[in-house]
Short mmCIF file of C-alpha atoms in Angstrom, two decimals:
data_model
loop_
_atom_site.label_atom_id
_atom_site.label_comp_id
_atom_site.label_asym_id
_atom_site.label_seq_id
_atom_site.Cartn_x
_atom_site.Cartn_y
_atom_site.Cartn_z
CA UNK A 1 0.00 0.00 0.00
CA UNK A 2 1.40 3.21 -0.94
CA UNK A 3 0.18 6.67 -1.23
CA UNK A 4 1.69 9.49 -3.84
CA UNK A 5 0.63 12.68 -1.42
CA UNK A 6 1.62 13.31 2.31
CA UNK A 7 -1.18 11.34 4.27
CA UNK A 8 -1.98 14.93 5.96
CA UNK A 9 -3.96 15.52 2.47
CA UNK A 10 -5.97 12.43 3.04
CA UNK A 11 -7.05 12.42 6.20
CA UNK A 12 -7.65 16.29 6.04
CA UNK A 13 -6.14 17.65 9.05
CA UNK A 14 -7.01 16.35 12.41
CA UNK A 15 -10.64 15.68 12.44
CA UNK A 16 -12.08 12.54 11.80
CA UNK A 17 -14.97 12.10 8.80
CA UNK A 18 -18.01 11.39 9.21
CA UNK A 19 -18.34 12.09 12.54
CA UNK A 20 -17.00 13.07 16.28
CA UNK A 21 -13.75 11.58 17.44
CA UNK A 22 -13.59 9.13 19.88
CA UNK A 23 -12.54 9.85 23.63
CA UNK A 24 -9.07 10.15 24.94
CA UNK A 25 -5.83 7.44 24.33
CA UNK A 26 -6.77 4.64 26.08
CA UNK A 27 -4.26 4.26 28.85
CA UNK A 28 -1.19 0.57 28.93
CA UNK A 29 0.42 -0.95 31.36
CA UNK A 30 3.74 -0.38 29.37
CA UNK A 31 4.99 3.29 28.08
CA UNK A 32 6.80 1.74 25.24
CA UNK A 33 4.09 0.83 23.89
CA UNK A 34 0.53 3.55 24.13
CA UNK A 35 -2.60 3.54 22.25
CA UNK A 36 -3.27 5.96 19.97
CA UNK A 37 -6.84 7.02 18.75
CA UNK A 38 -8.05 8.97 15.79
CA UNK A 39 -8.15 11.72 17.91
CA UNK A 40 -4.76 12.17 18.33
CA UNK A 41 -3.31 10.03 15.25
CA UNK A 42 -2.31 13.63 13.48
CA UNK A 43 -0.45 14.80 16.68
CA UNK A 44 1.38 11.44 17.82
CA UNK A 45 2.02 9.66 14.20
CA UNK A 46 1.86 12.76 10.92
CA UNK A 47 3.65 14.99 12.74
CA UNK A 48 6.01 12.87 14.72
CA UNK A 49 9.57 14.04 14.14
CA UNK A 50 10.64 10.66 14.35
CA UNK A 51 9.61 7.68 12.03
CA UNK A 52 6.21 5.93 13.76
CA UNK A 53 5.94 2.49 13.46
CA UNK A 54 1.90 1.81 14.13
CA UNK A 55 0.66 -2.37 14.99
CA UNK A 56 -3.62 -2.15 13.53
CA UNK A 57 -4.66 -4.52 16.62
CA UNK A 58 -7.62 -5.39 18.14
CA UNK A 59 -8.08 -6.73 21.83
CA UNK A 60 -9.81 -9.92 21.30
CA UNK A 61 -7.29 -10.90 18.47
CA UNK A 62 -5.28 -13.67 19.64
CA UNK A 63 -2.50 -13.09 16.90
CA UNK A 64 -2.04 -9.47 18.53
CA UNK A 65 -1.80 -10.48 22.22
CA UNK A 66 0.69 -13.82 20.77
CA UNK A 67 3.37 -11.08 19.40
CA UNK A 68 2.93 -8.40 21.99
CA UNK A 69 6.21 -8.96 23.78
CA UNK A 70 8.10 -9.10 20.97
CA UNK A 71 6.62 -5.67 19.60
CA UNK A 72 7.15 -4.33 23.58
CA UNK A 73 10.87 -5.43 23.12
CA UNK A 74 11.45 -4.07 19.39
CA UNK A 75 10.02 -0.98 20.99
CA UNK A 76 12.87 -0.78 23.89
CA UNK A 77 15.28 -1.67 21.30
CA UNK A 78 14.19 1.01 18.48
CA UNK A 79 13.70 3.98 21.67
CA UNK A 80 15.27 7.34 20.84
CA UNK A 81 15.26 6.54 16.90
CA UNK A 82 11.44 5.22 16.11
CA UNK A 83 7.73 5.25 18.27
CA UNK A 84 6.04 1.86 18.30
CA UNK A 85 2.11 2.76 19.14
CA UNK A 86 -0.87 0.68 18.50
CA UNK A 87 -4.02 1.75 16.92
CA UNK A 88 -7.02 -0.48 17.83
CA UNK A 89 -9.27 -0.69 14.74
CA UNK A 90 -12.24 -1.50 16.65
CA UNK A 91 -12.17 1.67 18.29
CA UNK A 92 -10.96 4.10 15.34
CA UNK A 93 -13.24 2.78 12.55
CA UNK A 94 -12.82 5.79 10.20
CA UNK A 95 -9.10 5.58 10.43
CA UNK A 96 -9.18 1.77 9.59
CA UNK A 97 -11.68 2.72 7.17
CA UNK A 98 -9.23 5.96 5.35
CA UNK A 99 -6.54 3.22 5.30
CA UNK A 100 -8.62 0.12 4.36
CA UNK A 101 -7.89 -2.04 6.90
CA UNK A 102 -8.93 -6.00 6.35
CA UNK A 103 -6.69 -8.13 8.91
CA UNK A 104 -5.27 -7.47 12.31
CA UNK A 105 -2.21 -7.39 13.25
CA UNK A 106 -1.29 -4.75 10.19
CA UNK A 107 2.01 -3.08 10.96
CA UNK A 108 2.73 0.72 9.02
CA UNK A 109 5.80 2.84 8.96
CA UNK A 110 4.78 6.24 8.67
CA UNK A 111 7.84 8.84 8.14
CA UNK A 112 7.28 12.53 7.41
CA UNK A 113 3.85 12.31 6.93
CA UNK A 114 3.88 9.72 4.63
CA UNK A 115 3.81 5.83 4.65
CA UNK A 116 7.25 4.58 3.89
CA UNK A 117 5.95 0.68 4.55
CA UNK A 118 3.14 -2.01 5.33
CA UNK A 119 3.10 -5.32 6.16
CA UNK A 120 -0.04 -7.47 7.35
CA UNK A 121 0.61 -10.61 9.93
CA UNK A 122 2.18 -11.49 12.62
CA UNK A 123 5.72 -10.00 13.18
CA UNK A 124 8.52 -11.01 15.20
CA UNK A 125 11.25 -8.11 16.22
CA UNK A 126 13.26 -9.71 13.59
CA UNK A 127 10.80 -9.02 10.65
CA UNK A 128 10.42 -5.91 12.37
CA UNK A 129 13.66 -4.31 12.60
CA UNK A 130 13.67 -5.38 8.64
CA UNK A 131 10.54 -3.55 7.90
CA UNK A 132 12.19 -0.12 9.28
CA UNK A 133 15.66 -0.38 9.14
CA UNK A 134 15.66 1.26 4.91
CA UNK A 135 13.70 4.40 6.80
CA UNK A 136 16.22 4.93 9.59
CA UNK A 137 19.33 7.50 9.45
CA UNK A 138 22.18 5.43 9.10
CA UNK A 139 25.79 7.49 11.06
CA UNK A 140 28.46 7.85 8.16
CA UNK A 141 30.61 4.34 7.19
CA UNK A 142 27.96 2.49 8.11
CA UNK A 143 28.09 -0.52 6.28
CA UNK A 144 25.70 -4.14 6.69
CA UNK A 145 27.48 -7.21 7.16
CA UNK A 146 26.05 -8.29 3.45
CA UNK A 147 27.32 -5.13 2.10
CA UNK A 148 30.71 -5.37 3.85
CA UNK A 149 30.64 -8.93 2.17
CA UNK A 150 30.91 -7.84 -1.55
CA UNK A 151 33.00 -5.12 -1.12
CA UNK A 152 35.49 -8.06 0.83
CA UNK A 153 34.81 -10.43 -1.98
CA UNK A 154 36.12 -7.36 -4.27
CA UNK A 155 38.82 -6.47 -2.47
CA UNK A 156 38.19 -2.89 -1.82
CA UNK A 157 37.85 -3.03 2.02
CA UNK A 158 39.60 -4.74 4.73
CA UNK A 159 37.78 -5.90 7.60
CA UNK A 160 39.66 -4.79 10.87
CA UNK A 161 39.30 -6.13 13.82
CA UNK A 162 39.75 -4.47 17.46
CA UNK A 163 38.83 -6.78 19.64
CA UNK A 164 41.58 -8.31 21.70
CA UNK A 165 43.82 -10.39 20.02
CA UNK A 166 42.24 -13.59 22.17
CA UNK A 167 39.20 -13.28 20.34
CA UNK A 168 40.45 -12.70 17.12
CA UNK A 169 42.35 -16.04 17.46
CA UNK A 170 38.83 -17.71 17.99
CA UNK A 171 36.98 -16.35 15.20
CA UNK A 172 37.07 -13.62 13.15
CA UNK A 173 35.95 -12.32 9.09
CA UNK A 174 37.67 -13.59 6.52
CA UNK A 175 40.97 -11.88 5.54
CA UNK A 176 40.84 -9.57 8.71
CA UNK A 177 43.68 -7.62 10.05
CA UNK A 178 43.68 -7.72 14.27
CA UNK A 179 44.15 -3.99 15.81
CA UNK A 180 43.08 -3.65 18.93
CA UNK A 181 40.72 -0.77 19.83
CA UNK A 182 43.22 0.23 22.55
CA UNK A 183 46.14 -0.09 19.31
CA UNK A 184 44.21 2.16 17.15
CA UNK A 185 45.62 5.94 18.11
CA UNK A 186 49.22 4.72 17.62
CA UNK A 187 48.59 2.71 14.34
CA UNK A 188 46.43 5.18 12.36
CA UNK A 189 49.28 5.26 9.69
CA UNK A 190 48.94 1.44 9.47
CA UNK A 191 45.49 1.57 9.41
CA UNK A 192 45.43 3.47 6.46
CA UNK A 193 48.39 1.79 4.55
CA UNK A 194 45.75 -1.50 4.36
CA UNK A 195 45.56 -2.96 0.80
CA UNK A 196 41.95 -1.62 0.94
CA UNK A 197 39.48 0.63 2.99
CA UNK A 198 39.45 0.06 6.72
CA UNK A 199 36.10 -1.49 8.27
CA UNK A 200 36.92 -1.55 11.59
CA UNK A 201 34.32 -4.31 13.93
CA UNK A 202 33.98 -5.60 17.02
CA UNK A 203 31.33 -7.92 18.84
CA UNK A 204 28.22 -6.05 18.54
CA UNK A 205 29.55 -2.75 16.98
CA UNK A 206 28.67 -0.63 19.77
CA UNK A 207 32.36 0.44 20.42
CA UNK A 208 33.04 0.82 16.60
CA UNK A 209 30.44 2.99 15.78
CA UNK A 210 31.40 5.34 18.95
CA UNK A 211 35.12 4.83 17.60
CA UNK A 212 34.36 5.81 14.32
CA UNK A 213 32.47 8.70 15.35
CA UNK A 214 35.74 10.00 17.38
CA UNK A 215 38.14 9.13 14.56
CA UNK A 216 35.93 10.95 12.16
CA UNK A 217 36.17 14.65 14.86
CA UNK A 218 39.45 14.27 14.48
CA UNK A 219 39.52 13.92 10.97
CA UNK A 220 40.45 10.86 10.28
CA UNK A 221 37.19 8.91 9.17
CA UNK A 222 36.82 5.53 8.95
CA UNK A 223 33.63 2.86 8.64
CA UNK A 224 32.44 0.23 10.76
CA UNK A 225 30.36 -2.82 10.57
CA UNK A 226 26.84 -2.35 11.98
CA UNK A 227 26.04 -5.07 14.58
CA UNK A 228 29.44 -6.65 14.44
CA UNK A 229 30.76 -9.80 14.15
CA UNK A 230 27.20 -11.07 15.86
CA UNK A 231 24.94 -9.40 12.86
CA UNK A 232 27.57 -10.76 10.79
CA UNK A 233 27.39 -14.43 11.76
CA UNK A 234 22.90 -13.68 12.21
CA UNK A 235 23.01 -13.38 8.77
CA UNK A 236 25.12 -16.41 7.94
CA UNK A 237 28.16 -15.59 6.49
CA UNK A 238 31.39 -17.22 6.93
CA UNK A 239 34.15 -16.75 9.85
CA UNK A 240 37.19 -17.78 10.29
CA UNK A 241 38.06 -20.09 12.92
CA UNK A 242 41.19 -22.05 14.52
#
């Protein structure tokens, strides 16, 4: 489903057709994860300045209350960079009617007034982070562990790894070149002499991506692998091993 005009033209500011709005948000149990209504659907999901990701539930739907932790935990994991709200169609019926709503759970991704995705089923926070992750701001030299794969396969990176050498030893990317995070500051000439471009990772690419951000201030950027070595292996690709 995909519309050509920001969805503020469709539903025609923040009245609902046909009719009053309903009453106030009804209230959850968890913060990361609040109602929204018709009424305030404009406010909390148009004109959010972050992307919204909205679950089309219903109460009595067994599917819903099934994936409900896992949508709770994408929530805590996505905080800061994407809301997670859920709309329940029973109660907005001229919102599920404007964007013709047939099955519950529906999941959209609206961003900047528009929707960016839509998927209808049950999602796990897998499938989820999949759904938003081509809508989200990526830091500079970012790079996915599939995309870091080609460029390895055509030689115009080299993976670096600054972990300590210990772990390194037990498994690490293919062709990688160990350089300890703690190494880094006194090998930046070496680091840049590589037979390629310089990915630095580490387990989960926390500390790379706050590394990379530091070497870039000082103006000397470099790119990292999102997720790591552990997004790396998620996806299946091959490590080397003792």
């Amino acid at each position: 489903m995909r519309y050509d005009k920001p969805l503020m033209h469709i539903f025609g500011g923040s009245k609902s057709p046909g009719g009053a709005s309903p009453g106030p948000s009804k209230p959850t149990s968890n913060e990361l994860l609040p109602y929204v209504t018709e009424r305030d659907f404009e406010q909390q999901v148009l004109l959010s300045e972050i992307p919204v990701l909205v679950e089309f539930m219903t109460e009595r739907s067994q599917s819903c209350k099934a994936i409900e932790p896992e949508v709770i935990a994408f929530a805590k994991e996505m905080s800061g960079k994407l809301s997670v709200v859920k709309v329940d169609i029973e109660k907005s019926l001229n919102l599920a009617r404007q964007l013709r709503l047939q099955q519950v759970p529906t999941f959209m991704l609206f961003v900047d007034q528009r929707l960016g995705d839509a998927q209808v089923g049950p999602l796990d926070k897998k499938q989820l982070r999949a759904m938003v992750e081509p809508f989200l701001p990526r830091q500079e030299g970012a790079i996915k562990p599939r995309e870091l794969a080609e460029l390895i396969k055509r030689g115009a990176v080299v993976a670096v790894d600054v972990r300590d050498a210990s772990a390194f030893g037990r498994a690490h990317l293919p062709g990688a070149k160990s350089m300890p995070e703690t190494e880094i500051a006194t090998r930046l000439a070496e680091l840049f002499m590589l037979p390629g471009q310089p990915v630095l990772y580490d387990r989960s690419g926390d500390r790379t991506k706050e590394l990379a951000a530091t070497m870039a201030e000082q103006g000397a950027p470099v790119a990292f692998l999102e997720g790591g070595i552990l997004a790396w292996e998620t996806e299946g690709l091959p490590v080397e091993r003792r």
